[in-house]
Amino acid sequence: DAGVIQSPRHEVTEMGQEVTLRCKPISGHNSLFWYRQTMMRGLELLIYFNNNVPIDDSGMPEDRFSAKMPNASFSTLKIQPSEPRDSAVYFCASSFDATGETQYFGPGTRLLVL
Amino acid sequence: QKEVEQNSGPLSVPEGAIASLNCTYSDRVSQSFFWYRQYSGKSPELIMSIYSNGDKEDGRFTAQLNKASQYVSLLIRDSQPSDSATYLCAVNTGNQFYFGTGTSLTVIP
């Protein structure tokens, strides 16, 4: 199994640009999670899906952030417009069960907004 | 108050010693508790989960949970240099997952 796949692995963009992060969960996993990690705030859950349906998006910082999961094998996290304070590592994780008890993390996308 | 609190460290222990990592949480209805290990520049990986009060052992790792004190700990016996990493405590309240900011552990050969 290839594990959770994320792309791009690194992204450098300018303030105001749109950023799209992509994630392919492990095949057969029903839950997908998007996290953001910074030194100051640690690892924060942004949103999670179960069976492609968003369950809890209370961690999404503001309207500039949106996430979709059009099918069981693909999800996107979009930031529009991006700001320097969005610079962080964004992780996607997937889990077989609805409770997300055992989450497998992807390698992350390192985002730098100039 | 943060949902999950950890001492950021760094914690340094000599090789072969016991490393003790601590975590407190604020939500009393929290149901399940996890320890993740994260090597520098890598993603977190689950190493232990615990759901009921007491100790749970897995190899050199022991997780301890005290719900009355809202306290979770991780003991690493016979610490190895390869254990050097950041250890993240995570809590599932049933509605949300919260991670601590992690404790950096260095095992000195």
PDB file of C-alpha atoms in Angstrom:
ATOM      1  CA  ASP A   1       0.000   0.000   0.000  1.00  0.00           C
ATOM      2  CA  ALA A   2       1.351   3.431  -0.922  1.00  0.00           C
ATOM      3  CA  GLY A   3       0.005   5.098   2.192  1.00  0.00           C
ATOM      4  CA  VAL A   4      -1.576   8.538   2.208  1.00  0.00           C
ATOM      5  CA  ILE A   5      -0.384  10.578  -0.745  1.00  0.00           C
ATOM      6  CA  GLN A   6      -0.187  14.353  -0.672  1.00  0.00           C
ATOM      7  CA  SER A   7       0.750  16.844  -3.343  1.00  0.00           C
ATOM      8  CA  PRO A   8       2.545  19.067  -3.766  1.00  0.00           C
ATOM      9  CA  ARG A   9       5.180  18.321  -1.141  1.00  0.00           C
ATOM     10  CA  HIS A  10       6.362  21.926  -1.168  1.00  0.00           C
ATOM     11  CA  GLU A  11       4.591  25.068  -2.268  1.00  0.00           C
ATOM     12  CA  VAL A  12       5.880  28.624  -2.348  1.00  0.00           C
ATOM     13  CA  THR A  13       3.436  31.299  -3.380  1.00  0.00           C
ATOM     14  CA  GLU A  14       2.803  34.965  -3.045  1.00  0.00           C
ATOM     15  CA  MET A  15       0.243  36.555  -0.819  1.00  0.00           C
ATOM     16  CA  GLY A  16      -3.145  36.724  -2.482  1.00  0.00           C
ATOM     17  CA  GLN A  17      -2.662  33.689  -4.666  1.00  0.00           C
ATOM     18  CA  GLU A  18      -4.891  30.632  -4.560  1.00  0.00           C
ATOM     19  CA  VAL A  19      -3.353  27.477  -3.141  1.00  0.00           C
ATOM     20  CA  THR A  20      -4.752  23.969  -3.629  1.00  0.00           C
ATOM     21  CA  LEU A  21      -3.456  21.038  -1.625  1.00  0.00           C
ATOM     22  CA  ARG A  22      -4.337  17.499  -2.618  1.00  0.00           C
ATOM     23  CA  CYS A  23      -4.694  14.247  -0.764  1.00  0.00           C
ATOM     24  CA  LYS A  24      -5.306  10.628  -1.692  1.00  0.00           C
ATOM     25  CA  PRO A  25      -6.239   8.532   1.352  1.00  0.00           C
ATOM     26  CA  ILE A  26      -5.374   4.897   1.852  1.00  0.00           C
ATOM     27  CA  SER A  27      -7.705   2.722  -0.157  1.00  0.00           C
ATOM     28  CA  GLY A  28     -10.588   1.431   1.967  1.00  0.00           C
ATOM     29  CA  HIS A  29     -10.278   4.108   4.612  1.00  0.00           C
ATOM     30  CA  ASN A  30     -13.560   5.862   5.379  1.00  0.00           C
ATOM     31  CA  SER A  31     -12.362   8.950   7.199  1.00  0.00           C
ATOM     32  CA  LEU A  32     -10.069  11.726   6.052  1.00  0.00           C
ATOM     33  CA  PHE A  33      -8.577  14.500   8.142  1.00  0.00           C
ATOM     34  CA  TRP A  34      -6.837  17.759   7.265  1.00  0.00           C
ATOM     35  CA  TYR A  35      -4.393  19.223   9.812  1.00  0.00           C
ATOM     36  CA  ARG A  36      -2.159  22.256   9.964  1.00  0.00           C
ATOM     37  CA  GLN A  37       1.074  22.254  11.976  1.00  0.00           C
ATOM     38  CA  THR A  38       3.043  25.291  13.107  1.00  0.00           C
ATOM     39  CA  MET A  39       5.646  25.758  15.799  1.00  0.00           C
ATOM     40  CA  MET A  40       3.420  28.126  17.733  1.00  0.00           C
ATOM     41  CA  ARG A  41       0.119  26.262  17.593  1.00  0.00           C
ATOM     42  CA  GLY A  42       1.207  22.682  17.067  1.00  0.00           C
ATOM     43  CA  LEU A  43      -1.011  20.303  15.132  1.00  0.00           C
ATOM     44  CA  GLU A  44      -4.539  21.607  14.569  1.00  0.00           C
ATOM     45  CA  LEU A  45      -7.428  19.678  13.078  1.00  0.00           C
ATOM     46  CA  LEU A  46      -9.024  21.762  10.334  1.00  0.00           C
ATOM     47  CA  ILE A  47     -11.756  19.481   9.027  1.00  0.00           C
ATOM     48  CA  TYR A  48     -12.594  15.829   8.736  1.00  0.00           C
ATOM     49  CA  PHE A  49     -14.749  13.777   6.412  1.00  0.00           C
ATOM     50  CA  ASN A  50     -16.468  10.464   6.886  1.00  0.00           C
ATOM     51  CA  ASN A  51     -17.655   8.635   3.779  1.00  0.00           C
ATOM     52  CA  ASN A  52     -16.891  11.804   1.779  1.00  0.00           C
ATOM     53  CA  VAL A  53     -19.173  13.950   3.940  1.00  0.00           C
ATOM     54  CA  PRO A  54     -17.718  16.802   6.013  1.00  0.00           C
ATOM     55  CA  ILE A  55     -18.429  16.001   9.656  1.00  0.00           C
ATOM     56  CA  ASP A  56     -16.718  18.809  11.519  1.00  0.00           C
ATOM     57  CA  ASP A  57     -15.187  21.908   9.974  1.00  0.00           C
ATOM     58  CA  SER A  58     -15.019  23.940  13.156  1.00  0.00           C
ATOM     59  CA  GLY A  59     -11.243  24.015  12.906  1.00  0.00           C
ATOM     60  CA  MET A  60     -11.224  25.803   9.566  1.00  0.00           C
ATOM     61  CA  PRO A  61      -9.724  29.170  10.473  1.00  0.00           C
ATOM     62  CA  GLU A  62     -11.829  31.363   8.216  1.00  0.00           C
ATOM     63  CA  ASP A  63     -13.751  31.575   4.975  1.00  0.00           C
ATOM     64  CA  ARG A  64     -10.563  31.701   2.948  1.00  0.00           C
ATOM     65  CA  PHE A  65     -10.207  27.981   3.631  1.00  0.00           C
ATOM     66  CA  SER A  66     -12.374  25.376   1.964  1.00  0.00           C
ATOM     67  CA  ALA A  67     -12.159  21.609   1.626  1.00  0.00           C
ATOM     68  CA  LYS A  68     -13.855  19.105  -0.604  1.00  0.00           C
ATOM     69  CA  MET A  69     -13.961  15.362  -0.958  1.00  0.00           C
ATOM     70  CA  PRO A  70     -15.674  14.565  -4.246  1.00  0.00           C
ATOM     71  CA  ASN A  71     -15.000  10.831  -3.954  1.00  0.00           C
ATOM     72  CA  ALA A  72     -13.476   8.268  -1.634  1.00  0.00           C
ATOM     73  CA  SER A  73     -10.015   8.571  -3.129  1.00  0.00           C
ATOM     74  CA  PHE A  74      -9.463  12.310  -3.367  1.00  0.00           C
ATOM     75  CA  SER A  75      -9.697  15.454  -1.286  1.00  0.00           C
ATOM     76  CA  THR A  76      -8.578  19.038  -1.689  1.00  0.00           C
ATOM     77  CA  LEU A  77      -7.879  21.866   0.709  1.00  0.00           C
ATOM     78  CA  LYS A  78      -8.001  25.290  -0.893  1.00  0.00           C
ATOM     79  CA  ILE A  79      -6.845  28.632   0.442  1.00  0.00           C
ATOM     80  CA  GLN A  80      -8.040  31.685  -1.433  1.00  0.00           C
ATOM     81  CA  PRO A  81      -6.573  34.236  -1.055  1.00  0.00           C
ATOM     82  CA  SER A  82      -3.493  33.028   0.764  1.00  0.00           C
ATOM     83  CA  GLU A  83      -1.764  35.092   3.439  1.00  0.00           C
ATOM     84  CA  PRO A  84       1.711  34.830   5.013  1.00  0.00           C
ATOM     85  CA  ARG A  85       0.183  33.574   8.270  1.00  0.00           C
ATOM     86  CA  ASP A  86      -1.051  30.521   6.388  1.00  0.00           C
ATOM     87  CA  SER A  87       2.531  29.317   6.100  1.00  0.00           C
ATOM     88  CA  ALA A  88       2.663  25.914   7.776  1.00  0.00           C
ATOM     89  CA  VAL A  89       2.875  22.204   7.110  1.00  0.00           C
ATOM     90  CA  TYR A  90      -0.476  20.783   6.086  1.00  0.00           C
ATOM     91  CA  PHE A  91      -1.061  17.114   6.769  1.00  0.00           C
ATOM     92  CA  CYS A  92      -3.736  14.838   5.482  1.00  0.00           C
ATOM     93  CA  ALA A  93      -4.534  11.680   7.433  1.00  0.00           C
ATOM     94  CA  SER A  94      -6.915   8.816   6.837  1.00  0.00           C
ATOM     95  CA  SER A  95      -8.523   6.237   9.056  1.00  0.00           C
ATOM     96  CA  PHE A  96     -10.422   3.026   8.458  1.00  0.00           C
ATOM     97  CA  ASP A  97     -13.022   3.706  11.119  1.00  0.00           C
ATOM     98  CA  ALA A  98     -15.461   6.564  11.559  1.00  0.00           C
ATOM     99  CA  THR A  99     -14.019   7.535  14.913  1.00  0.00           C
ATOM    100  CA  GLY A 100     -10.583   8.046  13.432  1.00  0.00           C
ATOM    101  CA  GLU A 101      -8.963   6.145  16.234  1.00  0.00           C
ATOM    102  CA  THR A 102      -5.990   5.036  14.177  1.00  0.00           C
ATOM    103  CA  GLN A 103      -4.943   7.729  11.764  1.00  0.00           C
ATOM    104  CA  TYR A 104      -2.264   7.352   9.134  1.00  0.00           C
ATOM    105  CA  PHE A 105      -0.632  10.608   8.138  1.00  0.00           C
ATOM    106  CA  GLY A 106       0.620  11.623   4.737  1.00  0.00           C
ATOM    107  CA  PRO A 107       4.051  13.217   4.287  1.00  0.00           C
ATOM    108  CA  GLY A 108       2.629  16.728   4.453  1.00  0.00           C
ATOM    109  CA  THR A 109       2.749  19.805   2.244  1.00  0.00           C
ATOM    110  CA  ARG A 110       5.106  22.575   3.334  1.00  0.00           C
ATOM    111  CA  LEU A 111       3.467  25.846   2.365  1.00  0.00           C
ATOM    112  CA  LEU A 112       5.258  29.166   2.362  1.00  0.00           C
ATOM    113  CA  VAL A 113       3.299  32.281   1.527  1.00  0.00           C
ATOM    114  CA  LEU A 114       5.502  35.286   0.833  1.00  0.00           C
TER     115      LEU A 114
ATOM    116  CA  GLN B   1      -6.419  27.116  28.476  1.00  0.00           C
ATOM    117  CA  LYS B   2      -5.385  24.751  25.741  1.00  0.00           C
ATOM    118  CA  GLU B   3      -7.243  21.501  25.351  1.00  0.00           C
ATOM    119  CA  VAL B   4      -4.052  19.463  25.604  1.00  0.00           C
ATOM    120  CA  GLU B   5      -0.935  20.634  27.398  1.00  0.00           C
ATOM    121  CA  GLN B   6       2.535  19.184  27.135  1.00  0.00           C
ATOM    122  CA  ASN B   7       5.898  20.349  28.368  1.00  0.00           C
ATOM    123  CA  SER B   8       7.712  21.328  25.177  1.00  0.00           C
ATOM    124  CA  GLY B   9      11.060  20.240  26.580  1.00  0.00           C
ATOM    125  CA  PRO B  10      13.585  19.554  25.352  1.00  0.00           C
ATOM    126  CA  LEU B  11      13.910  16.440  27.468  1.00  0.00           C
ATOM    127  CA  SER B  12      17.283  14.754  27.414  1.00  0.00           C
ATOM    128  CA  VAL B  13      17.956  11.300  28.809  1.00  0.00           C
ATOM    129  CA  PRO B  14      20.982   9.026  28.536  1.00  0.00           C
ATOM    130  CA  GLU B  15      20.758   5.866  26.479  1.00  0.00           C
ATOM    131  CA  GLY B  16      19.239   3.029  28.464  1.00  0.00           C
ATOM    132  CA  ALA B  17      17.349   5.298  30.850  1.00  0.00           C
ATOM    133  CA  ILE B  18      13.593   5.702  31.222  1.00  0.00           C
ATOM    134  CA  ALA B  19      12.069   8.684  29.459  1.00  0.00           C
ATOM    135  CA  SER B  20       8.854  10.035  30.986  1.00  0.00           C
ATOM    136  CA  LEU B  21       6.556  12.220  28.918  1.00  0.00           C
ATOM    137  CA  ASN B  22       3.520  13.898  30.387  1.00  0.00           C
ATOM    138  CA  CYS B  23       0.278  15.352  29.094  1.00  0.00           C
ATOM    139  CA  THR B  24      -2.783  16.938  30.664  1.00  0.00           C
ATOM    140  CA  TYR B  25      -6.132  17.591  29.049  1.00  0.00           C
ATOM    141  CA  SER B  26      -9.008  19.890  29.903  1.00  0.00           C
ATOM    142  CA  ASP B  27     -12.154  18.170  28.632  1.00  0.00           C
ATOM    143  CA  ARG B  28     -13.436  15.646  31.159  1.00  0.00           C
ATOM    144  CA  VAL B  29     -15.560  13.873  28.561  1.00  0.00           C
ATOM    145  CA  SER B  30     -12.501  12.925  26.567  1.00  0.00           C
ATOM    146  CA  GLN B  31     -12.797   9.313  25.546  1.00  0.00           C
ATOM    147  CA  SER B  32      -9.572   8.142  24.024  1.00  0.00           C
ATOM    148  CA  PHE B  33      -5.951   9.115  24.197  1.00  0.00           C
ATOM    149  CA  PHE B  34      -3.014   8.671  21.896  1.00  0.00           C
ATOM    150  CA  TRP B  35       0.705   9.132  21.669  1.00  0.00           C
ATOM    151  CA  TYR B  36       2.256   9.943  18.314  1.00  0.00           C
ATOM    152  CA  ARG B  37       5.933  10.123  17.493  1.00  0.00           C
ATOM    153  CA  GLN B  38       7.174  12.642  14.960  1.00  0.00           C
ATOM    154  CA  TYR B  39      10.720  12.648  13.675  1.00  0.00           C
ATOM    155  CA  SER B  40      12.078  15.945  12.447  1.00  0.00           C
ATOM    156  CA  GLY B  41      10.682  16.782   9.025  1.00  0.00           C
ATOM    157  CA  LYS B  42       8.414  13.741   9.020  1.00  0.00           C
ATOM    158  CA  SER B  43       4.757  13.092   9.689  1.00  0.00           C
ATOM    159  CA  PRO B  44       3.319  11.854  12.991  1.00  0.00           C
ATOM    160  CA  GLU B  45       2.953   8.121  13.509  1.00  0.00           C
ATOM    161  CA  LEU B  46       0.795   6.456  16.116  1.00  0.00           C
ATOM    162  CA  ILE B  47       2.718   4.503  18.739  1.00  0.00           C
ATOM    163  CA  MET B  48       0.198   4.003  21.558  1.00  0.00           C
ATOM    164  CA  SER B  49      -3.488   4.378  22.297  1.00  0.00           C
ATOM    165  CA  ILE B  50      -5.213   4.037  25.663  1.00  0.00           C
ATOM    166  CA  TYR B  51      -8.873   4.173  26.584  1.00  0.00           C
ATOM    167  CA  SER B  52      -9.245   3.194  30.249  1.00  0.00           C
ATOM    168  CA  ASN B  53      -7.554   4.103  33.478  1.00  0.00           C
ATOM    169  CA  GLY B  54      -4.327   2.336  34.296  1.00  0.00           C
ATOM    170  CA  ASP B  55      -1.320   1.208  32.345  1.00  0.00           C
ATOM    171  CA  LYS B  56      -0.976  -0.219  28.880  1.00  0.00           C
ATOM    172  CA  GLU B  57       2.303  -1.749  27.810  1.00  0.00           C
ATOM    173  CA  ASP B  58       3.621  -2.349  24.318  1.00  0.00           C
ATOM    174  CA  GLY B  59       7.236  -3.393  24.143  1.00  0.00           C
ATOM    175  CA  ARG B  60       9.397  -0.650  25.621  1.00  0.00           C
ATOM    176  CA  PHE B  61       6.453   1.752  25.735  1.00  0.00           C
ATOM    177  CA  THR B  62       3.940   2.131  28.562  1.00  0.00           C
ATOM    178  CA  ALA B  63       1.018   4.536  28.428  1.00  0.00           C
ATOM    179  CA  GLN B  64      -0.616   5.564  31.677  1.00  0.00           C
ATOM    180  CA  LEU B  65      -4.033   7.174  32.019  1.00  0.00           C
ATOM    181  CA  ASN B  66      -5.627   8.824  35.016  1.00  0.00           C
ATOM    182  CA  LYS B  67      -8.986  10.271  34.063  1.00  0.00           C
ATOM    183  CA  ALA B  68      -9.668  11.696  37.510  1.00  0.00           C
ATOM    184  CA  SER B  69      -6.521  13.795  37.240  1.00  0.00           C
ATOM    185  CA  GLN B  70      -6.950  14.287  33.484  1.00  0.00           C
ATOM    186  CA  TYR B  71      -3.431  13.081  32.971  1.00  0.00           C
ATOM    187  CA  VAL B  72      -1.774  10.863  30.383  1.00  0.00           C
ATOM    188  CA  SER B  73       1.835   9.816  30.331  1.00  0.00           C
ATOM    189  CA  LEU B  74       4.197   7.801  28.177  1.00  0.00           C
ATOM    190  CA  LEU B  75       7.158   5.918  29.565  1.00  0.00           C
ATOM    191  CA  ILE B  76       9.916   4.713  27.278  1.00  0.00           C
ATOM    192  CA  ARG B  77      12.134   2.101  28.873  1.00  0.00           C
ATOM    193  CA  ASP B  78      15.685   1.392  27.765  1.00  0.00           C
ATOM    194  CA  SER B  79      15.698   4.582  25.695  1.00  0.00           C
ATOM    195  CA  GLN B  80      17.583   4.392  22.411  1.00  0.00           C
ATOM    196  CA  PRO B  81      19.016   7.184  20.258  1.00  0.00           C
ATOM    197  CA  SER B  82      16.419   6.214  17.656  1.00  0.00           C
ATOM    198  CA  ASP B  83      13.732   7.317  20.125  1.00  0.00           C
ATOM    199  CA  SER B  84      14.906  10.908  19.711  1.00  0.00           C
ATOM    200  CA  ALA B  85      11.863  12.676  18.284  1.00  0.00           C
ATOM    201  CA  THR B  86       8.937  14.871  19.237  1.00  0.00           C
ATOM    202  CA  TYR B  87       6.127  13.069  21.022  1.00  0.00           C
ATOM    203  CA  LEU B  88       2.608  14.347  20.530  1.00  0.00           C
ATOM    204  CA  CYS B  89      -0.221  13.654  22.920  1.00  0.00           C
ATOM    205  CA  ALA B  90      -3.665  13.547  21.321  1.00  0.00           C
ATOM    206  CA  VAL B  91      -7.140  13.416  22.801  1.00  0.00           C
ATOM    207  CA  ASN B  92     -10.444  12.466  21.204  1.00  0.00           C
ATOM    208  CA  THR B  93     -13.397  14.109  22.914  1.00  0.00           C
ATOM    209  CA  GLY B  94     -15.877  12.306  20.695  1.00  0.00           C
ATOM    210  CA  ASN B  95     -16.382  15.399  18.581  1.00  0.00           C
ATOM    211  CA  GLN B  96     -12.886  16.633  18.028  1.00  0.00           C
ATOM    212  CA  PHE B  97      -9.290  15.582  18.021  1.00  0.00           C
ATOM    213  CA  TYR B  98      -6.852  17.785  19.893  1.00  0.00           C
ATOM    214  CA  PHE B  99      -3.093  17.499  19.796  1.00  0.00           C
ATOM    215  CA  GLY B 100      -0.576  18.922  22.185  1.00  0.00           C
ATOM    216  CA  THR B 101       2.341  20.900  20.828  1.00  0.00           C
ATOM    217  CA  GLY B 102       4.662  18.015  21.593  1.00  0.00           C
ATOM    218  CA  THR B 103       7.644  17.236  23.780  1.00  0.00           C
ATOM    219  CA  SER B 104      11.054  17.021  22.157  1.00  0.00           C
ATOM    220  CA  LEU B 105      13.065  14.045  23.410  1.00  0.00           C
ATOM    221  CA  THR B 106      16.771  13.550  22.873  1.00  0.00           C
ATOM    222  CA  VAL B 107      18.417  10.280  23.881  1.00  0.00           C
ATOM    223  CA  ILE B 108      22.125  10.793  24.387  1.00  0.00           C
ATOM    224  CA  PRO B 109      24.365   7.843  23.411  1.00  0.00           C
TER     225      PRO B 109
END
